[in-house]
Coordinates of C-alpha atoms in Angstrom, one line a residue:
M93 CA -65.9 -50.6 -213.2
L94 CA -67.1 -54.2 -213.7
S95 CA -70.7 -54.8 -213.9
A96 CA -72.4 -57.7 -212.1
A97 CA -72.8 -59.6 -215.4
S98 CA -69.1 -59.4 -216.2
R99 CA -68.0 -61.0 -212.9
T100 CA -67.1 -64.7 -213.2
P101 CA -68.1 -67.3 -210.7
S102 CA -64.4 -68.0 -210.1
S103 CA -63.7 -64.5 -209.0
L104 CA -66.7 -64.5 -206.6
N105 CA -65.5 -67.8 -205.2
A106 CA -61.9 -66.4 -204.7
N107 CA -63.3 -63.4 -202.9
G108 CA -65.5 -65.5 -200.8
K109 CA -62.7 -67.9 -200.0
M110 CA -60.4 -65.0 -199.0
A111 CA -63.2 -63.6 -196.8
V112 CA -63.6 -66.9 -195.0
Q113 CA -59.8 -67.2 -194.6
L114 CA -59.5 -63.7 -193.1
A115 CA -62.5 -64.2 -190.9
S116 CA -61.0 -67.5 -189.6
I117 CA -57.7 -65.9 -188.9
A118 CA -59.4 -63.0 -187.1
S119 CA -61.6 -65.3 -185.0
S120 CA -58.8 -67.6 -183.9
M121 CA -56.6 -64.6 -183.0
L122 CA -59.5 -63.0 -181.0
A123 CA -60.2 -66.3 -179.2
S124 CA -56.5 -66.5 -178.4
A125 CA -56.4 -63.0 -177.0
Y126 CA -59.6 -63.6 -175.0
Q127 CA -58.1 -66.7 -173.3
F128 CA -54.9 -64.9 -172.5
L129 CA -56.9 -62.0 -171.0
Q130 CA -58.9 -64.5 -168.9
S131 CA -55.7 -66.1 -167.7
A132 CA -54.2 -62.7 -166.7
R133 CA -57.5 -61.8 -164.9
L134 CA -57.6 -65.0 -162.9
M135 CA -53.9 -64.7 -162.0
T136 CA -54.5 -61.2 -160.7
H137 CA -57.4 -62.4 -158.6
A138 CA -55.3 -65.2 -157.2
G139 CA -52.4 -62.7 -156.5
F140 CA -54.7 -60.7 -154.3
M141 CA -55.9 -63.8 -152.5
F142 CA -52.4 -65.2 -151.6
P143 CA -51.7 -62.8 -148.7
V144 CA -55.2 -63.2 -147.3
V145 CA -55.1 -67.0 -147.4
G146 CA -51.6 -67.2 -146.1
E147 CA -52.3 -65.0 -143.1
K148 CA -55.5 -66.8 -142.2
S149 CA -53.9 -70.2 -142.5
R150 CA -51.1 -69.1 -140.2
G151 CA -53.5 -67.7 -137.7
I152 CA -52.4 -64.1 -138.3
V153 CA -55.4 -61.8 -138.4
D154 CA -55.0 -58.1 -138.0
S155 CA -57.5 -56.3 -135.9
E156 CA -58.1 -52.7 -134.9
K157 CA -60.3 -51.1 -132.2
K158 CA -63.3 -49.1 -133.3
D159 CA -65.8 -47.7 -130.8
G160 CA -64.4 -49.9 -128.0
R161 CA -64.8 -53.2 -129.9
E162 CA -62.2 -55.1 -131.9
E163 CA -62.8 -55.7 -135.6
S164 CA -60.9 -58.0 -137.8
L165 CA -59.3 -56.7 -141.0
Y166 CA -59.6 -60.1 -142.6
C167 CA -62.3 -60.1 -145.1
G168 CA -63.4 -63.0 -147.3
S169 CA -63.6 -66.7 -146.8
S170 CA -60.8 -67.8 -149.1
S171 CA -59.0 -71.1 -148.6
P172 CA -55.8 -72.4 -150.1
L173 CA -57.9 -74.7 -152.3
S174 CA -59.8 -71.8 -153.8
V175 CA -56.5 -70.2 -154.8
I176 CA -55.2 -73.4 -156.3
S177 CA -58.5 -73.8 -158.2
I178 CA -58.2 -70.3 -159.6
M179 CA -54.5 -70.9 -160.6
R180 CA -55.5 -74.1 -162.4
K181 CA -58.2 -72.2 -164.3
A182 CA -55.6 -69.5 -165.2
Q183 CA -53.2 -72.1 -166.4
S184 CA -55.9 -73.8 -168.5
A185 CA -56.9 -70.5 -170.0
Q186 CA -53.3 -69.7 -170.8
W187 CA -52.7 -73.0 -172.6
L188 CA -56.0 -72.6 -174.5
G189 CA -54.8 -69.2 -175.6
L190 CA -51.6 -70.8 -176.9
R191 CA -53.7 -73.5 -178.7
W192 CA -55.7 -70.9 -180.5
L193 CA -52.5 -69.1 -181.5
Y194 CA -51.1 -72.4 -182.9
I195 CA -54.3 -73.1 -184.8
S196 CA -54.1 -69.6 -186.3
I197 CA -50.7 -70.6 -187.8
S198 CA -52.4 -73.4 -189.8
I199 CA -55.0 -71.0 -191.0
L200 CA -52.3 -68.5 -192.0
C201 CA -50.7 -71.3 -194.0
W202 CA -54.0 -71.9 -195.7
T203 CA -54.1 -68.3 -196.7
I204 CA -50.5 -68.0 -197.9
C205 CA -49.7 -71.5 -199.2
G206 CA -53.1 -72.8 -200.2
E207 CA -54.7 -76.1 -199.4
I208 CA -51.6 -78.2 -199.5
G209 CA -49.9 -75.9 -197.0
F210 CA -52.9 -76.1 -194.8
L211 CA -52.9 -79.9 -194.9
L212 CA -49.2 -80.1 -194.1
S213 CA -49.4 -77.6 -191.3
S214 CA -52.4 -79.4 -189.9
F215 CA -50.5 -82.7 -189.8
A216 CA -47.6 -80.9 -188.1
L217 CA -49.8 -79.4 -185.5
V218 CA -51.4 -82.7 -184.7
Q219 CA -47.9 -84.2 -184.1
F220 CA -46.9 -81.1 -182.1
F221 CA -50.0 -81.4 -179.9
L222 CA -49.5 -85.1 -179.3
R223 CA -46.0 -84.4 -178.2
I224 CA -46.8 -81.6 -175.7
D225 CA -49.9 -83.2 -174.3
Q226 CA -48.2 -85.2 -171.6
V227 CA -49.2 -85.6 -168.0
P228 CA -46.8 -83.6 -165.9
P229 CA -44.5 -85.5 -163.6
G230 CA -46.0 -86.0 -160.1
A231 CA -49.6 -85.2 -161.4
E232 CA -50.7 -88.7 -160.6
K233 CA -50.2 -88.1 -156.9
I234 CA -52.2 -84.9 -157.1
L235 CA -55.0 -86.5 -159.1
E236 CA -55.3 -89.4 -156.6
T237 CA -56.0 -87.1 -153.6

């Protein structure tokens, strides 16, 4: 067993560097998983809202008689715009989860290939993000309204 006096500063720095690298990989993967879970949660909420919003907007409201009075089975005040808003949030969370996953690739390159690999993968990711960050066709019409 090595005593504290026999440890060199370079071995402590290497262990600290590895700890930072592994913590960075873990945090970026956890952030990615969190965003993917948020996306799935929001899509599930919107999936439950679609039938309710669709029936209300078409004027179809189920009702049943209880104690001689008619009660509507429609519950909630959802509108098509609220479903669209939730789906936009879900899509943003999904893309953010993918971004965190892509960023974790560069951190993995730092761990495996060193600083030069990290630098090259960072440049490649910047080029990749610039290429995929385009306004979708037809979005200008939606943004104007």
